[in-house]
mmCIF file of C-alpha atoms and ligand atoms in Angstrom:
data_model
loop_
_atom_site.group_PDB
_atom_site.id
_atom_site.type_symbol
_atom_site.label_atom_id
_atom_site.label_comp_id
_atom_site.label_asym_id
_atom_site.label_seq_id
_atom_site.Cartn_x
_atom_site.Cartn_y
_atom_site.Cartn_z
ATOM 1 C CA MET A 1 -6.106 -29.971 22.513
ATOM 2 C CA HIS A 2 -5.231 -26.574 23.908
ATOM 3 C CA PRO A 3 -8.501 -24.730 24.701
ATOM 4 C CA PHE A 4 -9.055 -21.356 23.057
ATOM 5 C CA GLY A 5 -11.677 -18.631 22.871
ATOM 6 C CA LEU A 6 -13.019 -17.494 19.501
ATOM 7 C CA SER A 7 -14.271 -14.057 18.520
ATOM 8 C CA ARG A 8 -14.933 -12.305 15.227
ATOM 9 C CA ALA A 9 -13.083 -9.213 14.053
ATOM 10 C CA ILE A 10 -15.378 -6.323 13.161
ATOM 11 C CA ASP A 11 -12.873 -4.110 11.385
ATOM 12 C CA ALA A 12 -9.186 -4.224 10.507
ATOM 13 C CA SER A 13 -8.091 -1.456 12.901
ATOM 14 C CA THR A 14 -9.584 -3.153 15.963
ATOM 15 C CA ALA A 15 -8.171 -6.502 14.878
ATOM 16 C CA ILE A 16 -4.685 -5.020 14.505
ATOM 17 C CA VAL A 17 -4.789 -3.364 17.932
ATOM 18 C CA ALA A 18 -6.063 -6.564 19.563
ATOM 19 C CA HIS A 19 -3.239 -8.586 17.934
ATOM 20 C CA ALA A 20 -0.585 -6.012 18.880
ATOM 21 C CA ASP A 21 -1.670 -5.864 22.529
ATOM 22 C CA ASP A 22 -2.304 -9.560 23.205
ATOM 23 C CA PRO A 23 0.558 -12.039 22.641
ATOM 24 C CA GLN A 24 -1.842 -14.942 23.223
ATOM 25 C CA LEU A 25 -4.138 -13.942 20.348
ATOM 26 C CA ALA A 26 -3.823 -15.354 16.808
ATOM 27 C CA PHE A 27 -5.644 -14.411 13.624
ATOM 28 C CA ILE A 28 -7.522 -17.280 12.028
ATOM 29 C CA ALA A 29 -8.624 -17.339 8.365
ATOM 30 C CA GLY A 30 -9.365 -20.788 6.854
ATOM 31 C CA GLY A 31 -7.880 -22.496 9.911
ATOM 32 C CA THR A 32 -6.420 -25.316 7.794
ATOM 33 C CA ASP A 33 -2.906 -24.836 9.152
ATOM 34 C CA LEU A 34 -3.483 -23.147 12.495
ATOM 35 C CA LEU A 35 -5.909 -25.756 13.840
ATOM 36 C CA GLY A 36 -3.500 -28.544 12.826
ATOM 37 C CA LEU A 37 -0.684 -26.776 14.659
ATOM 38 C CA ILE A 38 -2.833 -26.464 17.775
ATOM 39 C CA LYS A 39 -3.733 -30.168 17.601
ATOM 40 C CA ASP A 40 -0.029 -30.999 17.223
ATOM 41 C CA ARG A 41 0.753 -28.785 20.220
ATOM 42 C CA ALA A 42 3.042 -26.680 18.021
ATOM 43 C CA ALA A 43 0.890 -23.589 18.692
ATOM 44 C CA SER A 44 -1.108 -22.724 21.779
ATOM 45 C CA PRO A 45 -2.964 -19.423 21.373
ATOM 46 C CA ASP A 46 -5.540 -18.710 24.092
ATOM 47 C CA ARG A 47 -7.647 -16.583 21.776
ATOM 48 C CA LEU A 48 -8.418 -16.823 18.061
ATOM 49 C CA LEU A 49 -9.664 -13.788 16.186
ATOM 50 C CA ASP A 50 -11.623 -14.790 13.079
ATOM 51 C CA ILE A 51 -10.732 -12.276 10.347
ATOM 52 C CA ASN A 52 -12.967 -13.719 7.617
ATOM 53 C CA GLY A 53 -15.531 -10.924 7.988
ATOM 54 C CA LEU A 54 -13.054 -8.109 7.298
ATOM 55 C CA ARG A 55 -14.236 -6.129 4.315
ATOM 56 C CA GLY A 56 -12.320 -5.617 1.115
ATOM 57 C CA MET A 57 -9.792 -8.387 1.737
ATOM 58 C CA ALA A 58 -11.157 -11.192 -0.454
ATOM 59 C CA GLN A 59 -11.115 -9.504 -3.864
ATOM 60 C CA ILE A 60 -8.949 -10.478 -6.805
ATOM 61 C CA GLU A 61 -8.315 -7.354 -8.869
ATOM 62 C CA ALA A 62 -6.698 -7.262 -12.291
ATOM 63 C CA LEU A 63 -4.840 -3.933 -12.242
ATOM 64 C CA PRO A 64 -4.986 -1.756 -15.383
ATOM 65 C CA ASP A 65 -1.177 -1.891 -15.807
ATOM 66 C CA GLY A 66 -1.222 -5.706 -16.148
ATOM 67 C CA GLY A 67 -0.545 -6.527 -12.497
ATOM 68 C CA LEU A 68 -2.775 -8.161 -9.895
ATOM 69 C CA ARG A 69 -3.908 -7.412 -6.369
ATOM 70 C CA ILE A 70 -4.997 -10.540 -4.517
ATOM 71 C CA GLY A 71 -6.742 -9.983 -1.186
ATOM 72 C CA ALA A 72 -5.312 -11.919 1.758
ATOM 73 C CA LEU A 73 -8.711 -13.540 2.360
ATOM 74 C CA ALA A 74 -9.189 -14.677 -1.238
ATOM 75 C CA ARG A 75 -9.480 -18.462 -1.274
ATOM 76 C CA MET A 76 -6.851 -20.528 -3.064
ATOM 77 C CA SER A 77 -9.464 -22.133 -5.326
ATOM 78 C CA ASP A 78 -10.951 -18.754 -6.309
ATOM 79 C CA VAL A 79 -7.539 -17.340 -7.193
ATOM 80 C CA ALA A 80 -6.588 -20.461 -9.173
ATOM 81 C CA ALA A 81 -9.823 -20.242 -11.179
ATOM 82 C CA ASP A 82 -9.675 -16.509 -11.861
ATOM 83 C CA VAL A 83 -9.501 -15.825 -15.586
ATOM 84 C CA GLU A 84 -7.041 -12.926 -15.317
ATOM 85 C CA VAL A 85 -4.756 -14.806 -12.936
ATOM 86 C CA ARG A 86 -4.644 -17.722 -15.384
ATOM 87 C CA ARG A 87 -4.049 -15.422 -18.346
ATOM 88 C CA ARG A 88 -1.512 -13.034 -16.833
ATOM 89 C CA PHE A 89 0.310 -15.387 -14.441
ATOM 90 C CA PRO A 90 -0.286 -19.087 -15.141
ATOM 91 C CA VAL A 91 2.561 -19.816 -12.716
ATOM 92 C CA ILE A 92 0.384 -18.521 -9.843
ATOM 93 C CA ALA A 93 -2.716 -20.482 -10.872
ATOM 94 C CA GLU A 94 -0.619 -23.657 -11.232
ATOM 95 C CA GLY A 95 1.170 -23.076 -7.922
ATOM 96 C CA LEU A 96 -2.243 -23.070 -6.285
ATOM 97 C CA LEU A 97 -3.751 -25.990 -8.209
ATOM 98 C CA PHE A 98 -0.837 -28.292 -7.393
ATOM 99 C CA ALA A 99 -1.296 -27.623 -3.657
ATOM 100 C CA ALA A 100 -3.243 -29.536 -1.028
ATOM 101 C CA SER A 101 -6.689 -30.847 -2.081
ATOM 102 C CA GLY A 102 -9.837 -29.309 -3.553
ATOM 103 C CA GLN A 103 -11.542 -29.102 -0.172
ATOM 104 C CA LEU A 104 -8.514 -27.502 1.481
ATOM 105 C CA ARG A 105 -8.148 -25.001 -1.361
ATOM 106 C CA ASN A 106 -11.788 -23.979 -0.899
ATOM 107 C CA MET A 107 -11.114 -23.083 2.749
ATOM 108 C CA ALA A 108 -7.522 -21.866 2.676
ATOM 109 C CA SER A 109 -6.707 -18.195 2.192
ATOM 110 C CA ILE A 110 -3.777 -16.603 0.393
ATOM 111 C CA GLY A 111 -2.605 -14.830 3.582
ATOM 112 C CA GLY A 112 -2.767 -18.080 5.559
ATOM 113 C CA ASN A 113 -0.967 -19.952 2.800
ATOM 114 C CA ILE A 114 2.117 -17.784 2.833
ATOM 115 C CA MET A 115 2.077 -17.840 6.667
ATOM 116 C CA GLN A 116 1.870 -21.656 6.935
ATOM 117 C CA ARG A 117 4.631 -23.318 8.931
ATOM 118 C CA THR A 118 7.137 -25.967 7.909
ATOM 119 C CA ARG A 119 6.128 -29.613 7.471
ATOM 120 C CA CYS A 120 9.374 -30.835 9.093
ATOM 121 C CA PRO A 121 8.138 -33.979 10.898
ATOM 122 C CA TYR A 122 10.199 -33.222 13.990
ATOM 123 C CA PHE A 123 8.417 -29.874 14.253
ATOM 124 C CA ARG A 124 4.940 -31.254 13.556
ATOM 125 C CA ASP A 125 4.888 -34.673 15.146
ATOM 126 C CA GLY A 126 6.356 -34.624 18.594
ATOM 127 C CA ASP A 127 7.315 -32.448 21.487
ATOM 128 C CA ASP A 128 9.990 -34.737 22.898
ATOM 129 C CA LEU A 129 12.552 -34.404 20.111
ATOM 130 C CA PRO A 130 14.817 -31.356 19.851
ATOM 131 C CA CYS A 131 13.390 -28.656 17.595
ATOM 132 C CA ASN A 132 14.557 -25.055 17.725
ATOM 133 C CA LYS A 133 11.525 -23.899 15.767
ATOM 134 C CA ARG A 134 9.091 -25.506 18.160
ATOM 135 C CA ARG A 135 11.057 -24.984 21.376
ATOM 136 C CA PRO A 136 13.950 -22.527 20.870
ATOM 137 C CA GLY A 137 17.246 -23.647 22.341
ATOM 138 C CA THR A 138 16.547 -27.400 22.255
ATOM 139 C CA GLY A 139 18.532 -28.197 19.086
ATOM 140 C CA CYS A 140 17.606 -29.564 15.654
ATOM 141 C CA ALA A 141 16.739 -33.261 15.403
ATOM 142 C CA ALA A 142 16.691 -33.114 11.603
ATOM 143 C CA LEU A 143 20.292 -31.907 11.305
ATOM 144 C CA THR A 144 21.579 -35.384 12.226
ATOM 145 C CA GLY A 145 18.305 -37.282 11.818
ATOM 146 C CA ILE A 146 16.225 -38.109 8.756
ATOM 147 C CA ASN A 147 16.571 -35.079 6.516
ATOM 148 C CA ARG A 148 15.553 -36.326 3.065
ATOM 149 C CA THR A 149 12.895 -33.613 2.619
ATOM 150 C CA HIS A 150 14.945 -30.776 4.099
ATOM 151 C CA ALA A 151 16.952 -27.823 2.767
ATOM 152 C CA ILE A 152 19.961 -27.757 0.474
ATOM 153 C CA PHE A 153 20.348 -23.963 0.479
ATOM 154 C CA GLY A 154 20.606 -21.354 3.229
ATOM 155 C CA TRP A 155 20.221 -23.644 6.241
ATOM 156 C CA SER A 156 21.994 -23.201 9.567
ATOM 157 C CA ASP A 157 22.960 -25.620 12.331
ATOM 158 C CA SER A 158 19.871 -24.325 14.154
ATOM 159 C CA CYS A 159 17.364 -25.429 11.494
ATOM 160 C CA VAL A 160 17.360 -27.187 8.116
ATOM 161 C CA ALA A 161 13.616 -26.928 7.441
ATOM 162 C CA THR A 162 12.009 -25.905 4.154
ATOM 163 C CA HIS A 163 9.044 -23.612 3.562
ATOM 164 C CA PRO A 164 6.048 -25.617 2.332
ATOM 165 C CA SER A 165 3.992 -23.088 0.346
ATOM 166 C CA ASP A 166 3.767 -23.631 -3.418
ATOM 167 C CA VAL A 167 2.226 -20.329 -4.420
ATOM 168 C CA ALA A 168 4.897 -18.483 -2.414
ATOM 169 C CA VAL A 169 7.450 -19.814 -4.920
ATOM 170 C CA ALA A 170 5.391 -18.434 -7.792
ATOM 171 C CA PHE A 171 4.984 -15.075 -6.015
ATOM 172 C CA ALA A 172 8.730 -14.883 -5.342
ATOM 173 C CA SER A 173 9.524 -15.598 -8.989
ATOM 174 C CA MET A 174 7.332 -12.691 -10.105
ATOM 175 C CA ASP A 175 8.674 -10.196 -7.526
ATOM 176 C CA ALA A 176 5.315 -9.846 -5.776
ATOM 177 C CA ASN A 177 4.872 -7.656 -2.697
ATOM 178 C CA VAL A 178 3.099 -8.475 0.562
ATOM 179 C CA ILE A 179 0.885 -5.592 1.663
ATOM 180 C CA VAL A 180 0.775 -5.381 5.446
ATOM 181 C CA ARG A 181 -1.286 -3.082 7.652
ATOM 182 C CA SER A 182 -0.285 -2.245 11.219
ATOM 183 C CA ARG A 183 -1.025 0.431 13.807
ATOM 184 C CA THR A 184 1.406 2.760 12.041
ATOM 185 C CA GLY A 185 -0.099 2.366 8.561
ATOM 186 C CA GLU A 186 0.403 0.215 5.497
ATOM 187 C CA ARG A 187 3.710 -1.043 4.106
ATOM 188 C CA SER A 188 4.786 -3.182 1.176
ATOM 189 C CA ILE A 189 7.304 -5.988 1.728
ATOM 190 C CA PRO A 190 9.078 -7.463 -1.322
ATOM 191 C CA PHE A 191 8.122 -11.126 -1.410
ATOM 192 C CA THR A 192 11.738 -12.296 -1.422
ATOM 193 C CA GLN A 193 12.262 -10.440 1.872
ATOM 194 C CA PHE A 194 9.065 -11.636 3.552
ATOM 195 C CA HIS A 195 10.289 -15.099 4.622
ATOM 196 C CA ARG A 196 13.542 -15.437 6.586
ATOM 197 C CA LEU A 197 16.480 -17.799 6.542
ATOM 198 C CA PRO A 198 16.737 -19.636 9.867
ATOM 199 C CA GLY A 199 20.059 -18.230 11.157
ATOM 200 C CA ASP A 200 20.056 -18.672 14.924
ATOM 201 C CA SER A 201 16.363 -17.800 15.351
ATOM 202 C CA PRO A 202 14.400 -20.358 13.300
ATOM 203 C CA GLU A 203 11.324 -19.833 15.462
ATOM 204 C CA ARG A 204 10.692 -16.782 13.256
ATOM 205 C CA ASP A 205 9.519 -17.764 9.775
ATOM 206 C CA ASN A 206 9.044 -14.268 8.393
ATOM 207 C CA VAL A 207 9.546 -10.587 9.137
ATOM 208 C CA LEU A 208 6.051 -9.836 10.491
ATOM 209 C CA GLU A 209 5.688 -8.343 13.975
ATOM 210 C CA ARG A 210 2.758 -8.451 16.347
ATOM 211 C CA GLY A 211 -0.055 -6.228 15.140
ATOM 212 C CA ASP A 212 0.748 -6.913 11.461
ATOM 213 C CA LEU A 213 -2.202 -7.953 9.296
ATOM 214 C CA ILE A 214 -1.570 -9.097 5.721
ATOM 215 C CA VAL A 215 -4.207 -7.396 3.578
ATOM 216 C CA ALA A 216 -3.098 -8.413 0.071
ATOM 217 C CA VAL A 217 -0.386 -9.695 -2.212
ATOM 218 C CA GLU A 218 0.350 -7.465 -5.205
ATOM 219 C CA VAL A 219 1.992 -8.853 -8.311
ATOM 220 C CA PRO A 220 3.481 -6.232 -10.624
ATOM 221 C CA ALA A 221 2.995 -6.429 -14.388
ATOM 222 C CA ARG A 222 5.706 -8.685 -15.792
ATOM 223 C CA ILE A 223 6.471 -9.522 -19.378
ATOM 224 C CA GLU A 224 7.571 -13.015 -18.211
ATOM 225 C CA GLY A 225 4.232 -13.621 -16.452
ATOM 226 C CA ARG A 226 2.258 -14.855 -19.454
ATOM 227 C CA SER A 227 4.803 -17.469 -20.446
ATOM 228 C CA SER A 228 5.291 -18.972 -17.032
ATOM 229 C CA HIS A 229 4.925 -22.387 -15.437
ATOM 230 C CA TYR A 230 5.032 -24.064 -12.017
ATOM 231 C CA LEU A 231 6.354 -27.613 -11.820
ATOM 232 C CA LYS A 232 6.156 -29.603 -8.605
ATOM 233 C CA ILE A 233 7.781 -32.963 -7.859
ATOM 234 C CA ARG A 234 6.393 -34.859 -4.885
ATOM 235 C CA ASP A 235 6.399 -38.371 -3.472
ATOM 236 C CA ARG A 236 2.815 -38.933 -4.625
ATOM 237 C CA GLN A 237 0.889 -37.144 -7.298
ATOM 238 C CA SER A 238 -1.732 -35.373 -5.167
ATOM 239 C CA TYR A 239 -2.298 -34.109 -1.655
ATOM 240 C CA GLU A 240 1.429 -33.861 -0.982
ATOM 241 C CA PHE A 241 3.980 -31.141 -0.354
ATOM 242 C CA ALA A 242 6.852 -30.462 -2.769
ATOM 243 C CA LEU A 243 10.038 -32.443 -2.614
ATOM 244 C CA VAL A 244 11.341 -29.921 -5.133
ATOM 245 C CA SER A 245 9.439 -27.392 -7.235
ATOM 246 C CA ALA A 246 10.259 -24.650 -9.715
ATOM 247 C CA ALA A 247 8.527 -21.504 -10.932
ATOM 248 C CA ALA A 248 9.762 -20.171 -14.256
ATOM 249 C CA GLY A 249 8.717 -17.209 -16.384
ATOM 250 C CA VAL A 250 10.472 -16.206 -19.575
ATOM 251 C CA ALA A 251 10.484 -13.590 -22.326
ATOM 252 C CA THR A 252 12.141 -14.417 -25.624
ATOM 253 C CA SER A 253 13.136 -12.968 -28.942
ATOM 254 C CA ALA A 254 13.511 -15.470 -31.813
ATOM 255 C CA ARG A 255 13.709 -18.270 -29.202
ATOM 256 C CA LYS A 256 16.582 -16.556 -27.350
ATOM 257 C CA ILE A 257 15.952 -15.672 -23.716
ATOM 258 C CA SER A 258 15.749 -11.919 -23.198
ATOM 259 C CA SER A 259 14.705 -12.154 -19.548
ATOM 260 C CA VAL A 260 13.838 -14.958 -17.177
ATOM 261 C CA ARG A 261 12.612 -15.363 -13.596
ATOM 262 C CA LEU A 262 13.258 -18.513 -11.618
ATOM 263 C CA ALA A 263 12.466 -19.646 -8.079
ATOM 264 C CA MET A 264 12.477 -22.988 -6.328
ATOM 265 C CA GLY A 265 10.498 -24.574 -3.521
ATOM 266 C CA GLY A 266 11.359 -27.470 -1.222
ATOM 267 C CA VAL A 267 15.013 -26.459 -1.064
ATOM 268 C CA ALA A 268 15.253 -23.714 1.596
ATOM 269 C CA HIS A 269 13.584 -22.009 4.562
ATOM 270 C CA LYS A 270 12.102 -19.563 2.051
ATOM 271 C CA PRO A 271 11.306 -19.553 -1.679
ATOM 272 C CA TRP A 272 14.730 -19.632 -3.330
ATOM 273 C CA ARG A 273 15.433 -17.288 -6.241
ATOM 274 C CA LEU A 274 18.030 -18.376 -8.805
ATOM 275 C CA THR A 275 19.451 -14.987 -9.642
ATOM 276 C CA ALA A 276 22.834 -16.304 -10.861
ATOM 277 C CA ALA A 277 21.057 -18.579 -13.349
ATOM 278 C CA GLU A 278 18.740 -15.748 -14.437
ATOM 279 C CA SER A 279 21.812 -13.703 -15.484
ATOM 280 C CA ALA A 280 23.576 -16.659 -17.088
ATOM 281 C CA LEU A 281 20.497 -17.578 -19.133
ATOM 282 C CA ARG A 282 20.182 -14.212 -20.878
ATOM 283 C CA GLY A 283 20.853 -14.660 -24.597
ATOM 284 C CA VAL A 284 20.732 -18.471 -24.455
ATOM 285 C CA SER A 285 18.507 -20.251 -26.972
ATOM 286 C CA LEU A 286 15.586 -22.208 -25.572
ATOM 287 C CA ASP A 287 16.517 -24.922 -28.064
ATOM 288 C CA ASP A 288 20.031 -25.402 -26.651
ATOM 289 C CA ALA A 289 19.426 -27.787 -23.747
ATOM 290 C CA ASN A 290 23.137 -28.108 -22.895
ATOM 291 C CA ALA A 291 23.585 -24.339 -22.617
ATOM 292 C CA LEU A 292 20.380 -24.047 -20.554
ATOM 293 C CA ARG A 293 21.619 -26.796 -18.224
ATOM 294 C CA ALA A 294 25.016 -25.136 -17.801
ATOM 295 C CA ALA A 295 23.452 -21.757 -17.033
ATOM 296 C CA ILE A 296 21.066 -23.267 -14.480
ATOM 297 C CA ALA A 297 24.004 -25.059 -12.810
ATOM 298 C CA THR A 298 25.555 -21.698 -11.884
ATOM 299 C CA ALA A 299 22.859 -21.270 -9.242
ATOM 300 C CA PHE A 300 23.807 -24.556 -7.570
ATOM 301 C CA ALA A 301 27.418 -23.712 -6.691
ATOM 302 C CA GLU A 302 26.262 -22.804 -3.179
ATOM 303 C CA ALA A 303 24.086 -25.901 -2.643
ATOM 304 C CA ARG A 304 24.902 -27.727 0.614
ATOM 305 C CA PRO A 305 23.013 -31.017 0.740
ATOM 306 C CA LEU A 306 22.490 -32.886 4.000
ATOM 307 C CA ALA A 307 23.108 -36.601 4.658
ATOM 308 C CA HIS A 308 19.892 -37.815 2.990
ATOM 309 C CA ASN A 309 19.004 -35.231 0.361
ATOM 310 C CA ALA A 310 21.958 -34.971 -2.057
ATOM 311 C CA PHE A 311 19.553 -36.256 -4.747
ATOM 312 C CA LYS A 312 17.784 -32.874 -4.595
ATOM 313 C CA VAL A 313 20.759 -31.106 -6.187
ATOM 314 C CA GLU A 314 20.394 -32.982 -9.475
ATOM 315 C CA LEU A 315 16.607 -33.288 -9.265
ATOM 316 C CA ALA A 316 16.185 -29.533 -8.711
ATOM 317 C CA GLN A 317 18.272 -28.672 -11.774
ATOM 318 C CA ARG A 318 16.177 -31.000 -13.918
ATOM 319 C CA VAL A 319 12.965 -29.518 -12.521
ATOM 320 C CA VAL A 320 14.113 -25.975 -13.248
ATOM 321 C CA LEU A 321 15.100 -26.951 -16.798
ATOM 322 C CA ARG A 322 11.744 -28.646 -17.463
ATOM 323 C CA ALA A 323 9.808 -25.710 -15.971
ATOM 324 C CA LEU A 324 11.785 -23.271 -18.097
ATOM 325 C CA GLU A 325 11.263 -25.287 -21.280
ATOM 326 C CA THR A 326 7.516 -25.514 -20.620
ATOM 327 C CA ALA A 327 7.320 -21.777 -19.913
ATOM 328 C CA GLY A 328 9.319 -21.179 -23.104
ATOM 329 C CA GLY A 329 6.796 -23.211 -25.057
ATOM 330 C CA ARG A 330 4.179 -20.644 -24.058
ATOM 331 C CA ALA A 331 6.253 -17.658 -25.218
HETATM 332 C C1 FAD B 1 -3.224 -32.083 4.360
HETATM 333 C C2 FAD B 1 -2.702 -30.762 3.886
HETATM 334 C C3 FAD B 1 -2.004 -30.700 2.697
HETATM 335 C C4 FAD B 1 -1.525 -29.475 2.239
HETATM 336 N N1 FAD B 1 -0.805 -29.415 1.085
HETATM 337 C C5 FAD B 1 -0.288 -28.228 0.669
HETATM 338 C C6 FAD B 1 0.498 -28.132 -0.507
HETATM 339 O O1 FAD B 1 0.722 -29.116 -1.200
HETATM 340 N N2 FAD B 1 0.976 -26.903 -0.864
HETATM 341 C C7 FAD B 1 0.718 -25.779 -0.137
HETATM 342 O O2 FAD B 1 1.166 -24.691 -0.504
HETATM 343 N N3 FAD B 1 -0.005 -25.840 0.998
HETATM 344 C C8 FAD B 1 -0.504 -27.034 1.398
HETATM 345 N N4 FAD B 1 -1.228 -27.105 2.555
HETATM 346 C C9 FAD B 1 -1.297 -25.936 3.406
HETATM 347 C C10 FAD B 1 -2.513 -25.095 3.145
HETATM 348 O O3 FAD B 1 -2.391 -24.508 1.874
HETATM 349 C C11 FAD B 1 -2.532 -24.069 4.268
HETATM 350 O O4 FAD B 1 -2.945 -24.745 5.422
HETATM 351 C C12 FAD B 1 -3.471 -22.917 3.989
HETATM 352 O O5 FAD B 1 -3.095 -22.226 2.825
HETATM 353 C C13 FAD B 1 -3.486 -21.953 5.156
HETATM 354 O O6 FAD B 1 -4.478 -20.971 4.919
HETATM 355 P P1 FAD B 1 -5.613 -20.713 5.998
HETATM 356 O O7 FAD B 1 -6.411 -19.576 5.525
HETATM 357 O O8 FAD B 1 -6.337 -21.971 6.335
HETATM 358 O O9 FAD B 1 -4.687 -20.258 7.215
HETATM 359 P P2 FAD B 1 -4.935 -20.380 8.786
HETATM 360 O O10 FAD B 1 -4.714 -21.787 9.213
HETATM 361 O O11 FAD B 1 -6.189 -19.718 9.164
HETATM 362 O O12 FAD B 1 -3.725 -19.481 9.291
HETATM 363 C C14 FAD B 1 -2.385 -19.870 9.108
HETATM 364 C C15 FAD B 1 -1.489 -18.821 9.785
HETATM 365 O O13 FAD B 1 -1.592 -17.599 9.090
HETATM 366 C C16 FAD B 1 -1.959 -16.549 9.976
HETATM 367 N N5 FAD B 1 -2.785 -15.657 9.166
HETATM 368 C C17 FAD B 1 -3.833 -16.001 8.389
HETATM 369 N N6 FAD B 1 -4.280 -14.940 7.702
HETATM 370 C C18 FAD B 1 -3.485 -13.893 8.049
HETATM 371 C C19 FAD B 1 -3.444 -12.517 7.657
HETATM 372 N N7 FAD B 1 -4.301 -11.996 6.776
HETATM 373 N N8 FAD B 1 -2.491 -11.729 8.226
HETATM 374 C C20 FAD B 1 -1.600 -12.233 9.117
HETATM 375 N N9 FAD B 1 -1.609 -13.531 9.522
HETATM 376 C C21 FAD B 1 -2.536 -14.340 8.976
HETATM 377 C C22 FAD B 1 -2.680 -17.239 11.114
HETATM 378 O O14 FAD B 1 -2.617 -16.492 12.304
HETATM 379 C C23 FAD B 1 -1.887 -18.527 11.209
HETATM 380 O O15 FAD B 1 -0.707 -18.304 11.945
HETATM 381 C C24 FAD B 1 -1.758 -28.306 3.004
HETATM 382 C C25 FAD B 1 -2.480 -28.370 4.205
HETATM 383 C C26 FAD B 1 -2.957 -29.586 4.641
HETATM 384 C C27 FAD B 1 -3.709 -29.628 5.934
HETATM 385 S S1 SF4 B 2 14.754 -28.579 10.794
HETATM 386 FE FE1 SF4 B 2 13.915 -26.837 11.960
HETATM 387 S S2 SF4 B 2 11.808 -27.456 12.248
HETATM 388 FE FE2 SF4 B 2 12.934 -29.343 11.789
HETATM 389 S S3 SF4 B 2 13.704 -30.185 13.737
HETATM 390 FE FE3 SF4 B 2 15.269 -28.827 12.991
HETATM 391 S S4 SF4 B 2 14.776 -26.902 14.036
HETATM 392 FE FE4 SF4 B 2 12.925 -28.123 14.088
#
């Protein structure tokens, strides 16, 4: 295992400056992804800066307007159990509860969760096979290899990996914002713009730069939040990443959809919003399964399955439909 030094951050400003000035330094929160990456030789920081002692970053605040502010150091289990999170945005609580295991959720932070790296086995398991994410310029073993769990949307010849976070899909569906602090101040990044598509630089998962510290995720008040649901399909029922997942939130009038928010996981390098389906679903009755199915299908015109994952195209549409119907049952 790559040796590293460990120190504790005293305050956010010093931590940010240290991260900006030292390319060999990494923040560590719960360590549940970073330490695995170091063991797999997919990351080799010389210095880890423990940010768990930074003040004001672990709170979960229910905002007076109906939104939420979730500190980057809040633990997944605490957020999932929070009464206001469950009441205002069940999709977020469920996205967390369907992830990992109880012990992992007790350690893992929200900031670390959305920063976690792909579970593509070629990226995680070996350093001999080509992987542009692990070693830029070497190629993509999954493109012509076993790609059953990989992307059907937005991939490039450089990388066909998917993003593994569940709660990120829920955040994307609700138009959350990532609050980031750097040397130049604080900025808010729309969740759907936080993660990147691979293009020709898949080594970059998101838009953060050195010296960027995630301090919180803010979820705006949303009428669709209360009737929302996260549905995850995986190869085994616990302790497994999504093959395909869907986050759905809906507002209705006399069972007709007045507005809907949909996102999918396990299908792209980032949480995938279904904006075409959201438009097509407006005015459709929740009781008309054929019309719902047809509207959802509009978002799949651009699906490009790989050799081993064509099944995801049909599976994903069924998952979105079931998630939407369950969310509708809560309206
Ligand atoms: C066996 C196993 C199964 C899992 N199953 C699932 C699953 O089903 N669904 C799911 O969503 N996840 C799953 N996970 C992933 C798990 O949720 C993540 O490992 C965890 O959320 C990461 O949080 P952490 O605090 O431990 O991050 P760390 O490991 O501490 O950090 C991860 C990365 O985030 C960076 N980072 C951390 N905090 C900040 C911050 N505030 N600002 C900027 N950068 C930061 C670190 O530098 C590092 O690069 C699983 C993990 C394991 C090991
Ligand atoms: S899909 Fe991406 S992460 Fe997987 S081997 Fe290809 S380049 Fe590497």
